[in-house]
PDB file of C-alpha atoms in Angstrom:
ATOM      1  CA  UNK G 208      90.579 137.744 136.938  1.00 96.00           C
ATOM      2  CA  UNK G 209      92.676 138.326 140.040  1.00 97.00           C
ATOM      3  CA  UNK G 210      96.115 136.760 139.491  1.00 98.00           C
ATOM      4  CA  UNK G 211      99.296 136.312 141.516  1.00 98.00           C
ATOM      5  CA  UNK G 212     102.667 135.806 139.810  1.00 98.00           C
ATOM      6  CA  UNK G 213     105.591 134.734 141.988  1.00 98.00           C
ATOM      7  CA  UNK G 214     108.949 135.609 140.469  1.00 97.00           C
ATOM      8  CA  UNK G 215     107.164 138.177 138.340  1.00 97.00           C
ATOM      9  CA  UNK G 216     110.247 140.355 137.799  1.00 97.00           C
ATOM     10  CA  UNK G 217     112.334 137.576 136.285  1.00 95.00           C
ATOM     11  CA  UNK G 218     112.842 136.604 132.666  1.00 95.00           C
ATOM     12  CA  UNK G 219     109.701 134.534 132.107  1.00 97.00           C
ATOM     13  CA  UNK G 220     107.667 136.044 134.926  1.00 97.00           C
ATOM     14  CA  UNK G 221     107.937 139.636 133.731  1.00 98.00           C
ATOM     15  CA  UNK G 222     106.943 138.662 130.202  1.00 98.00           C
ATOM     16  CA  UNK G 223     103.967 136.778 131.630  1.00 98.00           C
ATOM     17  CA  UNK G 224     102.907 139.767 133.742  1.00 98.00           C
ATOM     18  CA  UNK G 225     102.929 142.038 130.680  1.00 98.00           C
ATOM     19  CA  UNK G 226     100.650 139.659 128.777  1.00 98.00           C
ATOM     20  CA  UNK G 227      98.256 139.237 131.711  1.00 98.00           C
ATOM     21  CA  UNK G 228      98.010 142.997 132.256  1.00 98.00           C
ATOM     22  CA  UNK G 229      97.388 143.520 128.549  1.00 98.00           C
ATOM     23  CA  UNK G 230      94.543 141.013 128.774  1.00 98.00           C
ATOM     24  CA  UNK G 231      92.947 143.165 131.455  1.00 98.00           C
ATOM     25  CA  UNK G 232      93.614 141.067 134.570  1.00 98.00           C
ATOM     26  CA  UNK G 233      94.359 142.411 138.043  1.00 98.00           C
ATOM     27  CA  UNK G 234      97.912 141.211 138.690  1.00 98.00           C
ATOM     28  CA  UNK G 235      99.864 141.031 141.953  1.00 97.00           C
ATOM     29  CA  UNK G 236     103.575 140.180 141.859  1.00 97.00           C
ATOM     30  CA  UNK G 237     106.047 139.006 144.466  1.00 96.00           C
ATOM     31  CA  UNK G 238     109.790 138.876 143.787  1.00 97.00           C
ATOM     32  CA  UNK G 239     112.843 139.220 146.021  1.00 95.00           C
ATOM     33  CA  UNK G 240     115.096 140.280 143.114  1.00 93.00           C
ATOM     34  CA  UNK G 241     117.617 137.522 143.887  1.00 87.00           C
ATOM     35  CA  UNK G 242     117.699 136.083 140.378  1.00 82.00           C
ATOM     36  CA  UNK G 243     120.268 137.317 137.859  1.00 79.00           C
ATOM     37  CA  UNK G 244     117.362 137.858 135.478  1.00 83.00           C
ATOM     38  CA  UNK G 245     115.181 139.865 137.897  1.00 89.00           C
ATOM     39  CA  UNK G 246     115.026 143.633 137.659  1.00 91.00           C
ATOM     40  CA  UNK G 247     112.793 146.514 138.723  1.00 94.00           C
ATOM     41  CA  UNK G 248     113.241 147.743 135.156  1.00 94.00           C
ATOM     42  CA  UNK G 249     110.701 145.078 134.182  1.00 97.00           C
ATOM     43  CA  UNK G 250     107.964 146.494 136.393  1.00 97.00           C
ATOM     44  CA  UNK G 251     104.634 146.968 134.661  1.00 98.00           C
ATOM     45  CA  UNK G 252     102.924 150.148 135.922  1.00 98.00           C
ATOM     46  CA  UNK G 253      99.551 148.402 135.905  1.00 98.00           C
ATOM     47  CA  UNK G 254     100.647 145.550 138.210  1.00 98.00           C
ATOM     48  CA  UNK G 255     101.147 145.578 141.989  1.00 96.00           C
ATOM     49  CA  UNK G 256     104.570 144.566 143.377  1.00 96.00           C
ATOM     50  CA  UNK G 257     105.824 143.284 146.726  1.00 94.00           C
ATOM     51  CA  UNK G 258     109.543 142.651 147.211  1.00 94.00           C
ATOM     52  CA  UNK G 259     109.568 139.600 149.452  1.00 93.00           C
ATOM     53  CA  UNK G 260     110.928 136.070 149.437  1.00 94.00           C
ATOM     54  CA  UNK G 261     108.407 133.489 148.253  1.00 95.00           C
ATOM     55  CA  UNK G 262     109.052 131.476 151.424  1.00 95.00           C
ATOM     56  CA  UNK G 263     107.421 134.348 153.357  1.00 94.00           C
ATOM     57  CA  UNK G 264     104.166 134.357 151.406  1.00 95.00           C
ATOM     58  CA  UNK G 265     102.081 133.127 154.346  1.00 92.00           C
ATOM     59  CA  UNK G 266     103.332 135.998 156.526  1.00 88.00           C
ATOM     60  CA  UNK G 267     103.084 138.597 153.780  1.00 79.00           C
ATOM     61  CA  UNK G 268      99.649 138.076 152.368  1.00 69.00           C
ATOM     62  CA  UNK G 269      96.141 138.089 153.730  1.00 71.00           C
ATOM     63  CA  UNK G 270      95.033 134.492 153.171  1.00 71.00           C
ATOM     64  CA  UNK G 271      91.462 135.716 152.867  1.00 75.00           C
ATOM     65  CA  UNK G 272      92.408 136.957 149.399  1.00 85.00           C
ATOM     66  CA  UNK G 273      91.395 134.324 146.876  1.00 91.00           C
ATOM     67  CA  UNK G 274      93.206 134.345 143.547  1.00 97.00           C
ATOM     68  CA  UNK G 275      91.710 132.946 140.392  1.00 98.00           C
ATOM     69  CA  UNK G 276      95.179 131.825 139.285  1.00 98.00           C
ATOM     70  CA  UNK G 277      98.587 131.651 140.954  1.00 98.00           C
ATOM     71  CA  UNK G 278     101.516 131.319 138.558  1.00 98.00           C
ATOM     72  CA  UNK G 279     104.474 130.076 140.588  1.00 98.00           C
ATOM     73  CA  UNK G 280     107.760 130.956 138.873  1.00 98.00           C
ATOM     74  CA  UNK G 281     109.840 132.164 141.837  1.00 97.00           C
ATOM     75  CA  UNK G 282     112.894 129.917 142.085  1.00 95.00           C
ATOM     76  CA  UNK G 283     116.644 129.647 142.164  1.00 92.00           C
ATOM     77  CA  UNK G 284     117.407 128.661 138.577  1.00 87.00           C
ATOM     78  CA  UNK G 285     120.253 127.119 136.572  1.00 85.00           C
ATOM     79  CA  UNK G 286     121.958 123.753 136.995  1.00 87.00           C
ATOM     80  CA  UNK G 287     125.662 124.508 137.463  1.00 87.00           C
ATOM     81  CA  UNK G 288     125.402 127.173 140.209  1.00 89.00           C
ATOM     82  CA  UNK G 289     123.271 124.815 142.307  1.00 93.00           C
ATOM     83  CA  UNK G 290     126.311 122.584 142.922  1.00 94.00           C
ATOM     84  CA  UNK G 291     127.969 125.447 144.815  1.00 94.00           C
ATOM     85  CA  UNK G 292     125.187 126.084 147.366  1.00 95.00           C
ATOM     86  CA  UNK G 293     122.542 123.331 147.238  1.00 96.00           C
ATOM     87  CA  UNK G 294     120.805 124.474 150.428  1.00 97.00           C
ATOM     88  CA  UNK G 295     119.961 127.780 148.778  1.00 95.00           C
ATOM     89  CA  UNK G 296     118.227 125.907 145.962  1.00 96.00           C
ATOM     90  CA  UNK G 297     116.412 123.553 148.343  1.00 97.00           C
ATOM     91  CA  UNK G 298     115.181 126.426 150.490  1.00 97.00           C
ATOM     92  CA  UNK G 299     113.844 128.506 147.638  1.00 96.00           C
ATOM     93  CA  UNK G 300     112.524 125.800 145.349  1.00 97.00           C
ATOM     94  CA  UNK G 301     111.196 123.249 147.832  1.00 98.00           C
ATOM     95  CA  UNK G 302     110.177 125.284 150.876  1.00 98.00           C
ATOM     96  CA  UNK G 303     109.062 128.147 148.627  1.00 97.00           C
ATOM     97  CA  UNK G 304     106.811 125.871 146.594  1.00 98.00           C
ATOM     98  CA  UNK G 305     105.354 124.323 149.752  1.00 98.00           C
ATOM     99  CA  UNK G 306     104.573 127.829 151.038  1.00 97.00           C
ATOM    100  CA  UNK G 307     102.818 128.782 147.798  1.00 97.00           C
ATOM    101  CA  UNK G 308     100.724 125.608 147.814  1.00 98.00           C
ATOM    102  CA  UNK G 309      99.793 126.106 151.465  1.00 97.00           C
ATOM    103  CA  UNK G 310      98.781 129.659 150.652  1.00 96.00           C
ATOM    104  CA  UNK G 311      96.662 128.401 147.748  1.00 96.00           C
ATOM    105  CA  UNK G 312      95.017 125.834 150.039  1.00 96.00           C
ATOM    106  CA  UNK G 313      94.232 128.229 152.877  1.00 94.00           C
ATOM    107  CA  UNK G 314      92.985 130.983 150.562  1.00 94.00           C
ATOM    108  CA  UNK G 315      90.950 128.571 148.402  1.00 94.00           C
ATOM    109  CA  UNK G 316      92.563 129.979 145.275  1.00 95.00           C
ATOM    110  CA  UNK G 317      91.107 128.418 142.169  1.00 97.00           C
ATOM    111  CA  UNK G 318      94.200 127.212 140.269  1.00 97.00           C
ATOM    112  CA  UNK G 319      98.000 126.998 140.543  1.00 98.00           C
ATOM    113  CA  UNK G 320     100.401 126.620 137.594  1.00 98.00           C
ATOM    114  CA  UNK G 321     103.948 125.661 138.598  1.00 98.00           C
ATOM    115  CA  UNK G 322     106.984 126.225 136.378  1.00 98.00           C
ATOM    116  CA  UNK G 323     109.304 123.223 136.353  1.00 97.00           C
ATOM    117  CA  UNK G 324     112.328 122.069 134.376  1.00 95.00           C
ATOM    118  CA  UNK G 325     113.048 119.794 131.442  1.00 93.00           C
ATOM    119  CA  UNK G 326     116.423 118.922 133.008  1.00 92.00           C
ATOM    120  CA  UNK G 327     114.557 116.168 134.885  1.00 92.00           C
ATOM    121  CA  UNK G 328     114.493 114.324 131.544  1.00 89.00           C
ATOM    122  CA  UNK G 329     118.275 113.936 131.415  1.00 84.00           C
ATOM    123  CA  UNK G 330     118.150 110.447 132.885  1.00 81.00           C
ATOM    124  CA  UNK G 331     117.699 111.221 136.579  1.00 86.00           C
ATOM    125  CA  UNK G 332     116.134 113.808 138.849  1.00 92.00           C
ATOM    126  CA  UNK G 333     119.299 113.599 140.946  1.00 93.00           C
ATOM    127  CA  UNK G 334     121.695 115.059 138.349  1.00 92.00           C
ATOM    128  CA  UNK G 335     121.798 118.412 140.145  1.00 95.00           C
ATOM    129  CA  UNK G 336     120.433 120.084 143.280  1.00 96.00           C
ATOM    130  CA  UNK G 337     118.478 122.393 140.979  1.00 95.00           C
ATOM    131  CA  UNK G 338     116.815 119.535 139.107  1.00 96.00           C
ATOM    132  CA  UNK G 339     115.967 117.650 142.272  1.00 97.00           C
ATOM    133  CA  UNK G 340     114.543 120.770 143.919  1.00 98.00           C
ATOM    134  CA  UNK G 341     112.200 121.404 140.999  1.00 97.00           C
ATOM    135  CA  UNK G 342     111.025 117.778 140.885  1.00 97.00           C
ATOM    136  CA  UNK G 343     110.470 117.894 144.642  1.00 98.00           C
ATOM    137  CA  UNK G 344     108.244 120.893 143.952  1.00 98.00           C
ATOM    138  CA  UNK G 345     106.246 118.745 141.535  1.00 98.00           C
ATOM    139  CA  UNK G 346     105.757 116.200 144.322  1.00 98.00           C
ATOM    140  CA  UNK G 347     104.538 118.956 146.618  1.00 98.00           C
ATOM    141  CA  UNK G 348     101.914 119.935 144.038  1.00 98.00           C
ATOM    142  CA  UNK G 349     100.788 116.334 143.712  1.00 98.00           C
ATOM    143  CA  UNK G 350     100.571 116.022 147.507  1.00 98.00           C
ATOM    144  CA  UNK G 351      98.321 119.073 147.705  1.00 98.00           C
ATOM    145  CA  UNK G 352      96.242 117.752 144.811  1.00 97.00           C
ATOM    146  CA  UNK G 353      95.928 114.312 146.393  1.00 97.00           C
ATOM    147  CA  UNK G 354      95.357 115.367 150.005  1.00 97.00           C
ATOM    148  CA  UNK G 355      93.597 118.716 149.700  1.00 97.00           C
ATOM    149  CA  UNK G 356      92.130 118.753 146.164  1.00 96.00           C
ATOM    150  CA  UNK G 357      94.062 121.911 145.234  1.00 97.00           C
ATOM    151  CA  UNK G 358      93.519 122.503 141.516  1.00 97.00           C
ATOM    152  CA  UNK G 359      97.062 122.618 140.124  1.00 97.00           C
ATOM    153  CA  UNK G 360      99.356 121.571 137.273  1.00 98.00           C
ATOM    154  CA  UNK G 361     102.991 121.663 136.189  1.00 98.00           C
ATOM    155  CA  UNK G 362     104.364 123.467 133.137  1.00 98.00           C
ATOM    156  CA  UNK G 363     107.683 121.948 132.055  1.00 98.00           C
ATOM    157  CA  UNK G 364     109.859 124.561 130.355  1.00 97.00           C
ATOM    158  CA  UNK G 365     112.254 123.637 127.564  1.00 95.00           C
ATOM    159  CA  UNK G 366     115.250 125.968 127.177  1.00 94.00           C
ATOM    160  CA  UNK G 367     113.496 129.293 127.100  1.00 96.00           C
ATOM    161  CA  UNK G 368     114.970 132.200 125.139  1.00 96.00           C
ATOM    162  CA  UNK G 369     113.801 135.659 124.147  1.00 96.00           C
ATOM    163  CA  UNK G 370     113.527 139.214 125.462  1.00 95.00           C
ATOM    164  CA  UNK G 371     114.897 139.699 128.991  1.00 94.00           C
ATOM    165  CA  UNK G 372     116.758 136.386 129.125  1.00 93.00           C
ATOM    166  CA  UNK G 373     119.840 136.595 131.387  1.00 87.00           C
ATOM    167  CA  UNK G 374     122.821 137.746 129.330  1.00 84.00           C
ATOM    168  CA  UNK G 375     125.488 138.418 131.955  1.00 79.00           C
ATOM    169  CA  UNK G 376     127.954 135.947 133.457  1.00 69.00           C
ATOM    170  CA  UNK G 377     129.024 132.384 132.873  1.00 62.00           C
ATOM    171  CA  UNK G 378     125.538 131.002 133.455  1.00 62.00           C
ATOM    172  CA  UNK G 379     123.572 133.204 131.094  1.00 80.00           C
ATOM    173  CA  UNK G 380     121.293 131.289 128.739  1.00 88.00           C
ATOM    174  CA  UNK G 381     123.307 129.620 125.994  1.00 91.00           C
ATOM    175  CA  UNK G 382     121.801 131.707 123.198  1.00 93.00           C
ATOM    176  CA  UNK G 383     122.395 134.964 125.045  1.00 93.00           C
ATOM    177  CA  UNK G 384     125.912 133.946 126.045  1.00 93.00           C
ATOM    178  CA  UNK G 385     126.856 133.034 122.482  1.00 95.00           C
ATOM    179  CA  UNK G 386     125.338 136.261 121.172  1.00 94.00           C
ATOM    180  CA  UNK G 387     127.229 138.315 123.765  1.00 94.00           C
ATOM    181  CA  UNK G 388     130.501 136.619 122.864  1.00 94.00           C
ATOM    182  CA  UNK G 389     129.904 137.151 119.158  1.00 95.00           C
ATOM    183  CA  UNK G 390     128.944 140.807 119.575  1.00 94.00           C
ATOM    184  CA  UNK G 391     132.064 141.408 121.705  1.00 95.00           C
ATOM    185  CA  UNK G 392     134.267 139.692 119.113  1.00 95.00           C
ATOM    186  CA  UNK G 393     135.136 136.946 121.608  1.00 96.00           C
ATOM    187  CA  UNK G 394     135.335 133.217 120.838  1.00 96.00           C
ATOM    188  CA  UNK G 395     131.998 131.425 121.111  1.00 96.00           C
ATOM    189  CA  UNK G 396     132.592 128.758 123.763  1.00 95.00           C
ATOM    190  CA  UNK G 397     130.792 125.545 122.856  1.00 96.00           C
ATOM    191  CA  UNK G 398     130.756 122.952 125.637  1.00 92.00           C
ATOM    192  CA  UNK G 399     132.083 119.537 124.595  1.00 92.00           C
ATOM    193  CA  UNK G 400     131.530 118.574 120.962  1.00 93.00           C
ATOM    194  CA  UNK G 401     128.378 120.698 120.863  1.00 93.00           C
ATOM    195  CA  UNK G 402     126.260 117.872 119.504  1.00 93.00           C
ATOM    196  CA  UNK G 403     124.063 117.822 122.594  1.00 92.00           C
ATOM    197  CA  UNK G 404     120.600 119.089 121.676  1.00 93.00           C
ATOM    198  CA  UNK G 405     118.105 121.357 123.374  1.00 94.00           C
ATOM    199  CA  UNK G 406     114.477 122.083 122.593  1.00 95.00           C
ATOM    200  CA  UNK G 407     114.643 125.893 122.390  1.00 96.00           C
ATOM    201  CA  UNK G 408     111.289 127.593 123.044  1.00 97.00           C
ATOM    202  CA  UNK G 409     110.492 131.311 122.810  1.00 97.00           C
ATOM    203  CA  UNK G 410     109.330 133.020 125.996  1.00 98.00           C
ATOM    204  CA  UNK G 411     106.121 134.240 124.317  1.00 98.00           C
ATOM    205  CA  UNK G 412     105.169 130.638 123.559  1.00 98.00           C
ATOM    206  CA  UNK G 413     106.008 129.639 127.140  1.00 98.00           C
ATOM    207  CA  UNK G 414     103.795 132.395 128.576  1.00 98.00           C
ATOM    208  CA  UNK G 415     100.908 131.554 126.278  1.00 98.00           C
ATOM    209  CA  UNK G 416     101.292 127.915 127.281  1.00 98.00           C
ATOM    210  CA  UNK G 417     101.076 128.749 130.981  1.00 98.00           C
ATOM    211  CA  UNK G 418      97.958 130.825 130.375  1.00 98.00           C
ATOM    212  CA  UNK G 419      96.416 127.991 128.361  1.00 98.00           C
ATOM    213  CA  UNK G 420      97.106 125.570 131.218  1.00 98.00           C
ATOM    214  CA  UNK G 421      95.486 127.928 133.734  1.00 98.00           C
ATOM    215  CA  UNK G 422      92.414 128.463 131.573  1.00 97.00           C
ATOM    216  CA  UNK G 423      92.077 124.725 131.136  1.00 97.00           C
ATOM    217  CA  UNK G 424      92.291 124.167 134.900  1.00 97.00           C
ATOM    218  CA  UNK G 425      89.584 126.749 135.509  1.00 97.00           C
ATOM    219  CA  UNK G 426      87.238 125.303 132.901  1.00 95.00           C
ATOM    220  CA  UNK G 427      87.941 121.626 133.369  1.00 88.00           C
ATOM    221  CA  UNK G 428      89.921 120.711 136.507  1.00 85.00           C
ATOM    222  CA  UNK G 429      92.063 117.621 136.074  1.00 82.00           C
ATOM    223  CA  UNK G 430      90.316 114.640 137.699  1.00 84.00           C
ATOM    224  CA  UNK G 431      93.444 112.627 138.449  1.00 88.00           C
ATOM    225  CA  UNK G 432      94.652 112.236 142.022  1.00 91.00           C
ATOM    226  CA  UNK G 433      97.982 113.956 141.384  1.00 94.00           C
ATOM    227  CA  UNK G 434      98.993 117.074 139.483  1.00 96.00           C
ATOM    228  CA  UNK G 435      99.154 116.841 135.687  1.00 96.00           C
ATOM    229  CA  UNK G 436     102.249 117.847 133.724  1.00 97.00           C
ATOM    230  CA  UNK G 437     102.214 119.784 130.454  1.00 97.00           C
ATOM    231  CA  UNK G 438     105.372 120.003 128.342  1.00 97.00           C
ATOM    232  CA  UNK G 439     105.976 123.470 126.883  1.00 98.00           C
ATOM    233  CA  UNK G 440     108.543 122.973 124.136  1.00 96.00           C
ATOM    234  CA  UNK G 441     108.762 123.371 120.390  1.00 95.00           C
ATOM    235  CA  UNK G 442     109.587 119.731 119.771  1.00 94.00           C
ATOM    236  CA  UNK G 443     112.447 120.422 117.362  1.00 94.00           C
ATOM    237  CA  UNK G 444     115.768 120.054 119.260  1.00 95.00           C
ATOM    238  CA  UNK G 445     118.762 121.982 117.926  1.00 96.00           C
ATOM    239  CA  UNK G 446     122.383 121.122 118.705  1.00 96.00           C
ATOM    240  CA  UNK G 447     124.395 123.610 120.731  1.00 95.00           C
ATOM    241  CA  UNK G 448     126.965 123.700 117.935  1.00 97.00           C
ATOM    242  CA  UNK G 449     124.289 124.665 115.413  1.00 97.00           C
ATOM    243  CA  UNK G 450     123.138 127.496 117.669  1.00 97.00           C
ATOM    244  CA  UNK G 451     126.682 128.847 117.664  1.00 97.00           C
ATOM    245  CA  UNK G 452     126.885 128.478 113.886  1.00 97.00           C
ATOM    246  CA  UNK G 453     123.575 130.341 113.454  1.00 96.00           C
ATOM    247  CA  UNK G 454     124.951 133.265 115.430  1.00 95.00           C
ATOM    248  CA  UNK G 455     128.333 133.493 113.683  1.00 95.00           C
ATOM    249  CA  UNK G 456     126.943 132.673 110.228  1.00 93.00           C
ATOM    250  CA  UNK G 457     128.834 129.358 110.042  1.00 94.00           C
ATOM    251  CA  UNK G 458     132.234 130.977 110.600  1.00 95.00           C
ATOM    252  CA  UNK G 459     133.926 128.094 112.467  1.00 95.00           C
ATOM    253  CA  UNK G 460     136.930 130.297 113.271  1.00 96.00           C
ATOM    254  CA  UNK G 461     134.673 132.087 115.751  1.00 96.00           C
ATOM    255  CA  UNK G 462     133.997 128.892 117.730  1.00 96.00           C
ATOM    256  CA  UNK G 463     136.136 127.106 120.301  1.00 96.00           C
ATOM    257  CA  UNK G 464     135.305 123.983 122.313  1.00 95.00           C
ATOM    258  CA  UNK G 465     135.581 123.864 126.109  1.00 94.00           C
ATOM    259  CA  UNK G 466     135.287 120.916 128.538  1.00 90.00           C
ATOM    260  CA  UNK G 467     131.913 119.435 129.418  1.00 82.00           C
ATOM    261  CA  UNK G 468     130.346 120.648 132.639  1.00 78.00           C
ATOM    262  CA  UNK G 469     129.177 118.484 135.516  1.00 77.00           C
ATOM    263  CA  UNK G 470     126.176 116.207 134.888  1.00 73.00           C
ATOM    264  CA  UNK G 471     124.855 118.010 131.832  1.00 75.00           C
ATOM    265  CA  UNK G 472     122.310 116.053 129.830  1.00 70.00           C
ATOM    266  CA  UNK G 473     122.614 115.275 126.162  1.00 74.00           C
ATOM    267  CA  UNK G 474     119.219 115.821 124.542  1.00 84.00           C
ATOM    268  CA  UNK G 475     115.813 117.167 125.529  1.00 86.00           C
ATOM    269  CA  UNK G 476     112.665 117.059 123.459  1.00 88.00           C
ATOM    270  CA  UNK G 477     109.201 118.112 124.566  1.00 93.00           C
ATOM    271  CA  UNK G 478     106.155 115.875 124.337  1.00 93.00           C
ATOM    272  CA  UNK G 479     104.317 118.807 122.826  1.00 94.00           C
ATOM    273  CA  UNK G 480     101.659 116.700 121.131  1.00 96.00           C
ATOM    274  CA  UNK G 481     100.310 115.595 124.512  1.00 96.00           C
ATOM    275  CA  UNK G 482     100.013 119.236 125.519  1.00 97.00           C
ATOM    276  CA  UNK G 483      98.399 120.189 122.228  1.00 97.00           C
ATOM    277  CA  UNK G 484      95.864 117.381 122.539  1.00 97.00           C
ATOM    278  CA  UNK G 485      95.020 118.385 126.096  1.00 95.00           C
ATOM    279  CA  UNK G 486      94.852 122.198 125.913  1.00 96.00           C
ATOM    280  CA  UNK G 487      95.313 123.150 122.254  1.00 96.00           C
ATOM    281  CA  UNK G 488      98.717 124.820 122.722  1.00 97.00           C
ATOM    282  CA  UNK G 489     101.565 124.673 120.218  1.00 97.00           C
ATOM    283  CA  UNK G 490     104.812 126.666 120.094  1.00 97.00           C
ATOM    284  CA  UNK G 491     104.973 128.846 116.976  1.00 95.00           C
ATOM    285  CA  UNK G 492     108.273 130.766 117.082  1.00 96.00           C
ATOM    286  CA  UNK G 493     111.618 129.341 115.987  1.00 94.00           C
ATOM    287  CA  UNK G 494     115.137 130.110 117.153  1.00 96.00           C
ATOM    288  CA  UNK G 495     116.715 130.686 113.727  1.00 94.00           C
ATOM    289  CA  UNK G 496     114.298 133.509 112.917  1.00 94.00           C
ATOM    290  CA  UNK G 497     114.922 135.130 116.297  1.00 95.00           C
ATOM    291  CA  UNK G 498     118.704 135.034 115.821  1.00 94.00           C
ATOM    292  CA  UNK G 499     118.425 136.394 112.281  1.00 92.00           C
ATOM    293  CA  UNK G 500     116.358 139.331 113.471  1.00 90.00           C
ATOM    294  CA  UNK G 501     118.900 140.152 116.191  1.00 87.00           C
ATOM    295  CA  UNK G 502     121.748 139.957 113.669  1.00 85.00           C
ATOM    296  CA  UNK G 503     119.758 142.052 111.180  1.00 79.00           C
ATOM    297  CA  UNK G 504     119.578 139.299 108.618  1.00 58.00           C
ATOM    298  CA  UNK G 505     115.817 139.666 108.286  1.00 51.00           C
TER     299      UNK G 505
END
């Protein structure tokens, strides 16, 4: 198949590209390298890359090119940084998604899978500019489904971890941040009491879930008027404190508690059974095993 991956040099996107190339697909990638997780080091020699902003897709690409699948992952990510420059998040995540859907419409591409966020389940879509921008993207998909019959769906990610996750800076993924602190013999900084839970899901499971959604759309397009959502999560939430304890082997002297951050949710858990019933996908990898391998315990 001919496939386009936006944000294909980021954490999830680059892992997805590698799997798609291995499966024998012709893969085009666009990425402007703005994300802290994006890097040319992740380029796959068998994929084709263009270094542009996703908002420019209609100017960049010949709309006569019809893709079998467009995986839309290009976005400004992370909750806390979005409070500092909300317009940047709105531009990339809302206007960028509209541009991708318009491209899909004009080019008559067969299916679009959009990566969205489980932070919308923390009580309100308004808890952060990031969360709102991703939910607004969902509404854009549903508008194109309703008005123009574009075959599309949302993949809701639940706290992705694994190879190539962002490790640098204050807003690295929590697992990577804790691991970095532990490896550098620094205190592991747990936010609040650490009892808030997240549904940690390995990037390989996320990528396989996105591919399963796309294959389902191609074989059996969703007949509803708006875009369907599929939760991609393991369904076994783990407290932030327990993640820290896994990494430091329960040595509480390695852990300190820091103040809660703005508008952070308490617990997320994926409705994975709905996804399994619809497309046959189920996450298989667990966080404890991954951490043990990194710390050479297995």
